[in-house]
Coordinates of C-alpha atoms and ligand atoms in Angstrom, one line a residue:
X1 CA 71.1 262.4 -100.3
X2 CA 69.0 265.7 -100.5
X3 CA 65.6 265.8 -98.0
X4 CA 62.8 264.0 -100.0
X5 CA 60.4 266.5 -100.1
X6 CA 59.6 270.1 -99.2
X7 CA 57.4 269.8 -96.2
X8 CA 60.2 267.7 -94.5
X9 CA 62.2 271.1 -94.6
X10 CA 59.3 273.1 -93.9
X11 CA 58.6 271.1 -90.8
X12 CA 62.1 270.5 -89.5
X13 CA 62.8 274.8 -90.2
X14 CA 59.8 275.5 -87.8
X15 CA 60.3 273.0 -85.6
X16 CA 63.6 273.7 -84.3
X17 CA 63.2 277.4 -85.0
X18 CA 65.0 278.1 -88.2
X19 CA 62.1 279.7 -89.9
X20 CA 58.5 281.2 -89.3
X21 CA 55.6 282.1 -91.4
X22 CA 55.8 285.9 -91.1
X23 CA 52.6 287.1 -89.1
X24 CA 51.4 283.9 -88.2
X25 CA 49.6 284.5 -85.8
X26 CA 46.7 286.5 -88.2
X27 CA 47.1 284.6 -91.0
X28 CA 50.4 285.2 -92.5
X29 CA 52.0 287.4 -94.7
X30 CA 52.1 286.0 -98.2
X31 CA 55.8 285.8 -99.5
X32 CA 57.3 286.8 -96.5
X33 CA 59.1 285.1 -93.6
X34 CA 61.0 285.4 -90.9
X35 CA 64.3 283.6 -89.3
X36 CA 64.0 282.2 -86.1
X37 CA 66.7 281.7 -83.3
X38 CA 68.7 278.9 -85.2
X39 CA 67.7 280.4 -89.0
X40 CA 69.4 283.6 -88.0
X41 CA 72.5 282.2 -86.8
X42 CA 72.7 280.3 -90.1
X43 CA 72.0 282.8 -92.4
X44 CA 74.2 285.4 -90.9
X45 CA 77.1 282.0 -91.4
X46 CA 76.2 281.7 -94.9
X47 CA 76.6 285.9 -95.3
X48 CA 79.9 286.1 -93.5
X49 CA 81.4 283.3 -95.5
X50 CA 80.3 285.0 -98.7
X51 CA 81.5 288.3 -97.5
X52 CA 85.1 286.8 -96.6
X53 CA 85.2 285.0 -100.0
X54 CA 84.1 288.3 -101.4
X55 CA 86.0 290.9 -99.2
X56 CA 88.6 289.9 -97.1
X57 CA 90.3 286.8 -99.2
X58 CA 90.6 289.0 -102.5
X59 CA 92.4 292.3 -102.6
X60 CA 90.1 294.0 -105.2
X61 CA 86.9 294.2 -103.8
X62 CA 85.8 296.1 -101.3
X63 CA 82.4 296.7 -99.7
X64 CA 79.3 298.8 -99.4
X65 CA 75.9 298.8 -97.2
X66 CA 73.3 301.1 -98.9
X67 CA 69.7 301.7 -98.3
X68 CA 67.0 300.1 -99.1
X69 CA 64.9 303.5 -99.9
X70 CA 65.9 304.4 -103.3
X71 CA 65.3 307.8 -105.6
X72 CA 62.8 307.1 -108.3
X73 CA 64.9 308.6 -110.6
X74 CA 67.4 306.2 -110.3
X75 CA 65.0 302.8 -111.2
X76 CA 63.5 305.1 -114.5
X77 CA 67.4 305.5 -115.3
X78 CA 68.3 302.0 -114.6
X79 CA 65.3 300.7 -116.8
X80 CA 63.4 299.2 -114.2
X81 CA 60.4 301.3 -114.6
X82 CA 60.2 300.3 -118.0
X83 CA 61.0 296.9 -118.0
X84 CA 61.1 295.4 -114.3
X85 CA 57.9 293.2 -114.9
X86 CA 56.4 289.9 -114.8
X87 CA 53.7 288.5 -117.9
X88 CA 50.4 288.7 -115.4
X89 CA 47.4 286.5 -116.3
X90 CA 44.0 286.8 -114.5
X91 CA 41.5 283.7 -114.2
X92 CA 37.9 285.1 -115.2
X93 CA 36.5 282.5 -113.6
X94 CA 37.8 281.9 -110.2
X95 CA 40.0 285.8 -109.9
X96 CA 43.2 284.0 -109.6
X97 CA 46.4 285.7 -110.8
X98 CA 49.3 284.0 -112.2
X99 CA 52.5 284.7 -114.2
X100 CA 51.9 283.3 -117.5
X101 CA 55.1 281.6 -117.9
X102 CA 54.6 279.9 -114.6
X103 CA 51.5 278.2 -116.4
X104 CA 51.3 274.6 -117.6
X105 CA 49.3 275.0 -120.7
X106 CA 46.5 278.0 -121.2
X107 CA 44.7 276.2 -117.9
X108 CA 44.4 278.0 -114.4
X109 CA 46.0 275.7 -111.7
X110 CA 43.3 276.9 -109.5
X111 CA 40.1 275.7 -111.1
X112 CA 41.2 274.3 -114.5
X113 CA 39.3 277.3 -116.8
X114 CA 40.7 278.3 -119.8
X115 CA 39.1 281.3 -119.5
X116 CA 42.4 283.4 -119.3
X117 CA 43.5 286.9 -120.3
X118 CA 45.9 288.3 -122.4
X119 CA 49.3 288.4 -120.0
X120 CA 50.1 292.1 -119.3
X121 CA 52.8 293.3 -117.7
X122 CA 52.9 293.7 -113.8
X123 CA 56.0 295.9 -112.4
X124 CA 57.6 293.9 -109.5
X125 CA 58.4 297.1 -107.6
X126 CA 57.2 298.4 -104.5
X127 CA 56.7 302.1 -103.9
X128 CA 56.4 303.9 -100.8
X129 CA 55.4 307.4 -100.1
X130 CA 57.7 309.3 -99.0
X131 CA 57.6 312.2 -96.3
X132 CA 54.0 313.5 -94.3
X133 CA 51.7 314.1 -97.3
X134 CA 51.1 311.5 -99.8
X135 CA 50.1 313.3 -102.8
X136 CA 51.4 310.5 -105.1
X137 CA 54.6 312.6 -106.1
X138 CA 56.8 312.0 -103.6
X139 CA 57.5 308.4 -103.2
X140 CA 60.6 306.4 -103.5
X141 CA 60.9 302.5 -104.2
X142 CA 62.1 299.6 -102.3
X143 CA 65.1 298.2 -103.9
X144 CA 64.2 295.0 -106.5
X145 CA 68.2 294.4 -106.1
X146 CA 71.3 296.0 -104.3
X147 CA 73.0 296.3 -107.6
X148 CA 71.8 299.8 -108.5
X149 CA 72.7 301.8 -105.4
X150 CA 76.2 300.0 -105.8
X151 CA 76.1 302.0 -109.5
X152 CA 75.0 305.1 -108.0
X153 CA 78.0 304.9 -105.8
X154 CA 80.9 304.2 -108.2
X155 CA 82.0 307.4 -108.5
X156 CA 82.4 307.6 -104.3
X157 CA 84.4 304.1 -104.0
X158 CA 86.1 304.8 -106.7
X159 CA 87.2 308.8 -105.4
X160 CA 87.8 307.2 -102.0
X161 CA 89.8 304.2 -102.4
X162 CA 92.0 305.2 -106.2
X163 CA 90.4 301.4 -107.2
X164 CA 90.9 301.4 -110.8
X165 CA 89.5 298.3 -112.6
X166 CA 89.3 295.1 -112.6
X167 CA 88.0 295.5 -109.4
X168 CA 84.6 294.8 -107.1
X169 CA 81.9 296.7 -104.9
X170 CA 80.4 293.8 -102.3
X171 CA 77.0 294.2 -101.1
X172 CA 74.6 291.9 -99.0
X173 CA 71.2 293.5 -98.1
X174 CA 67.3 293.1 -98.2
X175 CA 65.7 293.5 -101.9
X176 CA 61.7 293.8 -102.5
X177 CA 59.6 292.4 -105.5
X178 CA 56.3 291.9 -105.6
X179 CA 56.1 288.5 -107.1
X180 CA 52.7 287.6 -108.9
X181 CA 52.8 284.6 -107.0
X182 CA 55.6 284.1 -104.4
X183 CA 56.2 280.4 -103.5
X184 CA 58.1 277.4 -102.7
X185 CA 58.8 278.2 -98.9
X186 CA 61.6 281.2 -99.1
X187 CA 62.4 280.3 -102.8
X188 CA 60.3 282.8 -104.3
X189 CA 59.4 285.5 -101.7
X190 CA 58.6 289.5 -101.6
X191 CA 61.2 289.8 -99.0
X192 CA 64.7 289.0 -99.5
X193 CA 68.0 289.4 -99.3
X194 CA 70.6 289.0 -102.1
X195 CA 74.4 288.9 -101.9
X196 CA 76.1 290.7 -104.8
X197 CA 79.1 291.7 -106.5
X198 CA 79.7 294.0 -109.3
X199 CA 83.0 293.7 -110.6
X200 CA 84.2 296.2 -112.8
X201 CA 86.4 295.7 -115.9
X202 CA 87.7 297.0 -118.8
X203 CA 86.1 296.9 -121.7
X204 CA 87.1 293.6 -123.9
X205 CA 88.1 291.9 -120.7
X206 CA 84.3 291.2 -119.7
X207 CA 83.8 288.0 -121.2
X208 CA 86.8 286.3 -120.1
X209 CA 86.3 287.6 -116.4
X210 CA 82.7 286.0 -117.1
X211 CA 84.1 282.7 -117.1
X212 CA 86.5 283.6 -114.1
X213 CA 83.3 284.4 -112.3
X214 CA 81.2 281.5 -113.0
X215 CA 84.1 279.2 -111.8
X216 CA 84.6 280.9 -108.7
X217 CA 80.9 281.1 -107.8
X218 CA 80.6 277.0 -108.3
X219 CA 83.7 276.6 -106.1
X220 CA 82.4 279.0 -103.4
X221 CA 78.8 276.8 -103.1
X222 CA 80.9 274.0 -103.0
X223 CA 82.4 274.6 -100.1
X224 CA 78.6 275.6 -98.8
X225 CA 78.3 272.0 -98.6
X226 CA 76.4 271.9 -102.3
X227 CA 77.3 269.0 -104.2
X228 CA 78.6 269.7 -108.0
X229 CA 76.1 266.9 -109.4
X230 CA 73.5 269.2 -107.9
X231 CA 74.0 272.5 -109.7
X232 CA 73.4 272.6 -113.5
X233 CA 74.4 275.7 -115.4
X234 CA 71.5 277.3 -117.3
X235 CA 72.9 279.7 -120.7
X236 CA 69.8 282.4 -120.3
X237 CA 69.4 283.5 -124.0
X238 CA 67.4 285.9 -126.2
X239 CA 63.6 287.5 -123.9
X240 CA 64.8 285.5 -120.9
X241 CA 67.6 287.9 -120.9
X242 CA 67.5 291.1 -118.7
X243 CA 67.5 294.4 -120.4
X244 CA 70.8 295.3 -119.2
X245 CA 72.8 292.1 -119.9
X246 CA 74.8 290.6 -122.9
X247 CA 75.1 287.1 -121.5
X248 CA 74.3 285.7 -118.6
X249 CA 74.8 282.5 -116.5
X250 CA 72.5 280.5 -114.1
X251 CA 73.7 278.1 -111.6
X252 CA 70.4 276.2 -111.4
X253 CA 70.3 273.6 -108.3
X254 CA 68.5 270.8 -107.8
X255 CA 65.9 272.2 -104.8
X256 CA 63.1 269.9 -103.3
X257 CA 60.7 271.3 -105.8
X258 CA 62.7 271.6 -108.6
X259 CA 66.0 272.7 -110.6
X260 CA 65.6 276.2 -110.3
X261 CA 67.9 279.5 -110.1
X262 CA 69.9 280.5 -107.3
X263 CA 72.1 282.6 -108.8
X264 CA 72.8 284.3 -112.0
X265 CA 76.0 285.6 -113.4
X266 CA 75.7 288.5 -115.8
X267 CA 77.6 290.7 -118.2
X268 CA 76.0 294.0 -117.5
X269 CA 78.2 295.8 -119.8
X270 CA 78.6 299.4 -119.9
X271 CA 74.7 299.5 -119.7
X272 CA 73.9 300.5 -115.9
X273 CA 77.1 303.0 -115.5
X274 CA 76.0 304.3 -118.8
X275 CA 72.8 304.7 -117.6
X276 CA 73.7 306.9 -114.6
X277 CA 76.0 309.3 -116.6
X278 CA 75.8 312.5 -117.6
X279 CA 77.8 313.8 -121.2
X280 CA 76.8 310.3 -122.0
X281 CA 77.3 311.4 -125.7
X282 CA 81.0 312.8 -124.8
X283 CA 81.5 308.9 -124.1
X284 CA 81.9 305.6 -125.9
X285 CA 79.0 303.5 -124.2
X286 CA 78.4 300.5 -126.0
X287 CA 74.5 299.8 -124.6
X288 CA 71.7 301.3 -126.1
X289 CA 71.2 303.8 -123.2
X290 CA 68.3 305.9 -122.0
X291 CA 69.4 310.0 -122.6
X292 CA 70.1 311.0 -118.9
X293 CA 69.2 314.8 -118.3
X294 CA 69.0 314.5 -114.5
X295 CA 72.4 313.0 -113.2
X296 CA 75.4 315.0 -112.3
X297 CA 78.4 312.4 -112.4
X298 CA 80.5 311.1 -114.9
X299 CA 80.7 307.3 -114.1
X300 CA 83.8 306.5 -115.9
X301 CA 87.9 306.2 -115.1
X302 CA 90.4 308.5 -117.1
X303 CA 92.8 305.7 -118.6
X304 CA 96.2 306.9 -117.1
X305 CA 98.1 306.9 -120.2
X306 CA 95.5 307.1 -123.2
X307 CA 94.1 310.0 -120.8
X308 CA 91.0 308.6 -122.6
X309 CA 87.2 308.0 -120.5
X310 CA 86.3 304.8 -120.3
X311 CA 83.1 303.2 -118.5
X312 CA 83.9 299.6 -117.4
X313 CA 81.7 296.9 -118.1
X314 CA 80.3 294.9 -114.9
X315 CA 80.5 291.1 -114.4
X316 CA 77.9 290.3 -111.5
X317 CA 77.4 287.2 -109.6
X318 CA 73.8 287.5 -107.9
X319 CA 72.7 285.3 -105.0
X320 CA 70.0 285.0 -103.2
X321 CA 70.8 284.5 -99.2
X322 CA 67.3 283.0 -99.1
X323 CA 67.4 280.4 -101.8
X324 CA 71.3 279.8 -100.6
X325 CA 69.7 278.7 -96.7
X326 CA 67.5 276.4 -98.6
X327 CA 69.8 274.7 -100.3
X328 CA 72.3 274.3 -97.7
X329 CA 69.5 272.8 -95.6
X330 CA 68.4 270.3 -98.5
X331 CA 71.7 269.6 -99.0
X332 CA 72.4 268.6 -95.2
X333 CA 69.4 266.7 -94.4
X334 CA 69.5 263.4 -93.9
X335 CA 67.5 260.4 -92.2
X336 CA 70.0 257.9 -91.4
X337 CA 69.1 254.4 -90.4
X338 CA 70.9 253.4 -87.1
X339 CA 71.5 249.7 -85.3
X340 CA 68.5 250.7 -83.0
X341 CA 66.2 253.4 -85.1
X342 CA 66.7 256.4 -87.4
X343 CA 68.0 259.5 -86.2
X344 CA 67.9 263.1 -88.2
X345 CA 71.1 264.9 -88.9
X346 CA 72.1 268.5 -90.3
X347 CA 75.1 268.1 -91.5
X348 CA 75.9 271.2 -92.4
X349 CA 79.4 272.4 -93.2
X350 CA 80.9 273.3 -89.2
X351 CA 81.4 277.0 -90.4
X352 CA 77.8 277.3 -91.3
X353 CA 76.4 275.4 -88.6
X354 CA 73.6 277.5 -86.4
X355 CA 75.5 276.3 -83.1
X356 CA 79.3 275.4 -82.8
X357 CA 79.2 273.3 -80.1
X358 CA 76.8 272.5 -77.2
X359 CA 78.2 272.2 -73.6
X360 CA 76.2 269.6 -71.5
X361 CA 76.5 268.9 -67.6
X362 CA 75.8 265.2 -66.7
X363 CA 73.5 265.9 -63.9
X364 CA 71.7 269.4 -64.1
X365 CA 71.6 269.6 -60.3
X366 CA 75.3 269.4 -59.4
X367 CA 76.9 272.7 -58.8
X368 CA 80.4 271.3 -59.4
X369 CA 79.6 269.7 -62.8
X370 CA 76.9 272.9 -63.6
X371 CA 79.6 275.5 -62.6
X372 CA 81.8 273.2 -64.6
X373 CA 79.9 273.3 -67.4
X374 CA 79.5 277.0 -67.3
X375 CA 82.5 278.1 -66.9
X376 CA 83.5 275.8 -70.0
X377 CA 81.0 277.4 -72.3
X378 CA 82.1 281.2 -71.6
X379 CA 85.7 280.2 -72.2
X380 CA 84.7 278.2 -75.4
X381 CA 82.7 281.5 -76.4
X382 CA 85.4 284.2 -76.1
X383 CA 87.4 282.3 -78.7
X384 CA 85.0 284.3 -81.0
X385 CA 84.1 281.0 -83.1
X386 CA 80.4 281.5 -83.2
X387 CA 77.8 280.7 -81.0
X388 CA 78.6 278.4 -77.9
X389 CA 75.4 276.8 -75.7
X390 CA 75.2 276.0 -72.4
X391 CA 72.1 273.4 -72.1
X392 CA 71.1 272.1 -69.0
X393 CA 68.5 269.8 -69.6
X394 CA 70.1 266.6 -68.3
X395 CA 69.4 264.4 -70.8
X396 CA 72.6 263.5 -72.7
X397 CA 71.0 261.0 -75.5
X398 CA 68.2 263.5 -76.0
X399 CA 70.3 266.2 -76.4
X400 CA 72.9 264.7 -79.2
X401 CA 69.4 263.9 -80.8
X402 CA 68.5 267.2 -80.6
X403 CA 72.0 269.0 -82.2
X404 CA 72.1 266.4 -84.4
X405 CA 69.0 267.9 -86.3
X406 CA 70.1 271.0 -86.0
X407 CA 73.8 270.5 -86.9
X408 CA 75.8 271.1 -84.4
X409 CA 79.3 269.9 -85.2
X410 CA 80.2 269.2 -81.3
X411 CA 78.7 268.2 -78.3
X412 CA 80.9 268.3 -75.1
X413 CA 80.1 266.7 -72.0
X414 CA 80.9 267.8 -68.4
X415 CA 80.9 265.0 -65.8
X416 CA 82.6 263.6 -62.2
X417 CA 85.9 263.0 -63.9
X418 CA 85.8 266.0 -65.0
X419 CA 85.6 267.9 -61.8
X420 CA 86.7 265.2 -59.6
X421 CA 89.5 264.1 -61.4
X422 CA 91.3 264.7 -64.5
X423 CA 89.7 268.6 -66.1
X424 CA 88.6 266.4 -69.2
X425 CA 85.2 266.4 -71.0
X426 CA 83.7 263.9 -73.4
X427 CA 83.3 264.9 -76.8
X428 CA 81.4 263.9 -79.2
X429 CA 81.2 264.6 -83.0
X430 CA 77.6 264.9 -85.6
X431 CA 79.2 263.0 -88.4
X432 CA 80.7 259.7 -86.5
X433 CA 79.2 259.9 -83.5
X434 CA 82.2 258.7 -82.0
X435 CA 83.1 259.9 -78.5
X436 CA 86.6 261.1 -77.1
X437 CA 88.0 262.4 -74.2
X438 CA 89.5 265.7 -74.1
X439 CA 91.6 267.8 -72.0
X440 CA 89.4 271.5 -71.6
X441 CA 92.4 273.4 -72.3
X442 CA 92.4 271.6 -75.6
X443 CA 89.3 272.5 -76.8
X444 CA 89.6 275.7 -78.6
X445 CA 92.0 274.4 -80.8
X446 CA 90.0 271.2 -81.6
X447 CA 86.7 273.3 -82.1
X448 CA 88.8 275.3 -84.3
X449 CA 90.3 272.7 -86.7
X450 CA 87.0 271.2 -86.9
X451 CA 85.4 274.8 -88.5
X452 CA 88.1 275.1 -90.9
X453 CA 87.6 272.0 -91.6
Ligands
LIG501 P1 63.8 284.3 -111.0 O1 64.0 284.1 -112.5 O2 63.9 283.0 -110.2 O3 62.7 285.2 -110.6 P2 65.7 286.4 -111.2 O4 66.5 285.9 -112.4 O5 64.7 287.4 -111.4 O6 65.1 285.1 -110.5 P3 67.9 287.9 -110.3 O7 67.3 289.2 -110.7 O8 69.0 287.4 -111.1 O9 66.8 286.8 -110.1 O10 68.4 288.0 -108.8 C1 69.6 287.4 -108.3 C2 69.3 286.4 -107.2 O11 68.4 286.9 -106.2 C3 68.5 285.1 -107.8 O12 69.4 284.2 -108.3 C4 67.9 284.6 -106.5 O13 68.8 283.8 -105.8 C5 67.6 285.9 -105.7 N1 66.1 286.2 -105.9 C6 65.6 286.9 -106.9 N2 64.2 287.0 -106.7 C7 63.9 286.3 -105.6 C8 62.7 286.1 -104.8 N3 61.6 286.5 -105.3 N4 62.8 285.4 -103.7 C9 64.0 284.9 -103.3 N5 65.2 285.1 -103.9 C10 65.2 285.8 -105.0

């Protein structure tokens, strides 16, 4: 069953060091956060599985890191100067700002006026100046998405890999918006970080690689540990469409506060290559496309035998890492109800868990069993599984409390027979809690079975 409320999350994410309120310590930062020793294991899990998915278990897509820093030039082309904006109401009586269509009725949800203005549009982007002297003409944005510096570089992957399409450019990085009102823990933030794939296709093929897409995308949260029940699909039609999209698909899921977006899936057309072409008129671009004076590349692949140009349409799954860790966590919370009390368990999918497996000594002050113990962890660690942890605290029921809220899949215990007699440990698993005893030379393979599950 998914956690019960919000601040159950909130609490458990700061308590165990998933994730912090960004400058706490004066205040805060609004809309921005930061991951903590166990949040940063899990998000980096929740990147790499995407990025295998994504990368390494298809053969056509391949991958890009691009900065963050972008060329003005390229978010007028894209039509995000124009068009990147949120409806922003002001509250003349208490000052607040809202989005309009956040609003329940024409009522602040600070003070209850009706004393509103007219939304207006607020651009979501952040500039920055660029260079020593900030005389307002040289600045360059902060991404709003990592989509448009994969456009800009079509024309390189393409030139140095002979991709033709169908076929997908991979990128995971930060994005910036400045949200009118940023909330819901990391649901709706200024900061974040978004996991997307542009797949490009030939023309006429878009709409059935559409459906291959959205398919996929529920399978791969699946396997996140996401439940099916728990993600609705949302058909975004007419003004809740983006400017660049001909259809596109929301996997809404059920969050603590709400059913709300965690990715879309969009049929970008020809729009954003269009966009960043020059000759555009030599071409047959189907989007109603800005005229581009300024670029010098020809975003488009010679058909081999037509020896036509033709710019492929995009099919993009968008997710956002942030919203993904918070609904893995909802997802894997629980408060389950034992013979003697409750006890809290993550239980997170093993491939995404923060920690693999915890490595305990029965008594912290015996070399033997410490050395033991030790020794067991840094073998355990070169198997290059994820991150192993040697805890000494010499506790053993506190600690399986402990990993239990956290989600570790395994905790292995180093004791007297151990050292004394036979070279096994006791292990013992989140989800059953059942106990066995296990030869040390058999653990990688058992940690290993339990990650692929
Ligand atoms: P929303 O309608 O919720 O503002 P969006 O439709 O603008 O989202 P997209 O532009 O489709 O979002 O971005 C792709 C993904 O990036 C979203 O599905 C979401 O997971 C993530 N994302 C977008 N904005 C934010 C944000 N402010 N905070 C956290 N994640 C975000």
């Amino acid at each position: 069953m998914p956690a019960k409320t919000m601040d159950e999350l909130v609490a458990l994410c700061k308590r165990r060091g998933f994730i912090f309120q960004n400058s706490d310590l004066y205040g805060g930062l609004q809309g921005v956060y930061d991951y903590g020793p166990l949040g940063v294991e899990l998000k980096n899990n929740l990147k790499a599985a995407w990025w295998r998915a994504m990368v390494y278990e298809r053969d056509d897509v391949e991958g890009l890191d691009a900065a963050i820093l972008t060329n003005h030039k390229v978010l007028h082309y894209s039509g995000h100067e124009d068009t990147f904006s949120d409806p922003l109401v002001d509250c003349r009586e208490c000052k607040g700002r809202f989005r309009a269509d956040h609003l329940e009725g024409p009522k602040c949800p600070n003070c209850g006026s009706e004393d509103l203005t007219e939304p207006r549009p607020f651009n979501l982007m952040f500039k920055t100046a660029m260079g020593p002297v900030d005389d307002g003409g040289s600045f360059a944005y902060l991404r709003p998405e990592t989509a448009q510096a994969t456009f800009t570089n079509f024309k390189n992957v393409v030139d140095s890999t002979a991709r033709r399409p169908p076929f997908g450019i991979a990128q995971i990085g930060k994005s910036f918006r400045n949200e009118i009102t940023p909330r819901n823990f990391i649901f709706r933030v200024r900061e974040f970080e978004q996991m997307e794939l542009e797949f490009f296709v030939p023309p006429g093929t878009d709409e059935e690689w559409h459906e291959k897409w959205i398919q996929e995308r529920i399978s791969w949260w699946e396997e996140q540990g996401i439940a099916r029940d728990n993600i609705e699909l949302l058909y975004v039609t007419g003004d809740d469409l983006s400017h660049y999209s001909k259809s596109t698909v929301d996997l809404m899921y059920r969050f603590p506060h709400g059913v709300e977006e965690l990715e879309g899936i969009a049929n970008r057309t020809d729009f954003d290559l269009g966009s960043h072409t020059k000759h555009q008129s030599d071409l047959d671009i189907d989007a109603n496309v800005k005229p581009n004076t300024e670029s010098n590349a020809r975003m488009a692949i010679q058909d081999i035998e037509t020896k036509e140009w033709v710019v492929p349409y995009v099919i993009e799954p968008a997710a956002g890492v942030d919203r993904g860790v918070l609904a893995v966590l909802n997802e894997a919370y629980k408060v389950e109800q034992l013979e003697k009390g409750e006890r809290t368990v993550l239980s997170l999918p093993a491939h995404l868990a923060p920690i693999k497996a915890a490595v305990i000594p029965l008594k912290r002050n015996h070399d033997g069993i410490v050395d033991k113990a030790r020794a067991v962890k840094n073998a355990l660690q070169k198997e290059g599984l994820g991150r192993i942890l040697f805890e000494n605290t010499g506790n053993i029921g506190k600690a399986y409390r402990r990993h239990d809220e956290v989600g570790t899949p395994l905790c292995i215990t180093v004791d007297f027979q151990t050292v004394e007699e036979d070279n096994t440990v006791t292990v013992r698993d989140r989800d059953t809690m059942q106990q066995e005893r296990v030869a040390v030379a058999d653990l990688p393979a058992l940690l290993r079975a339990r990650i692929s599950g």
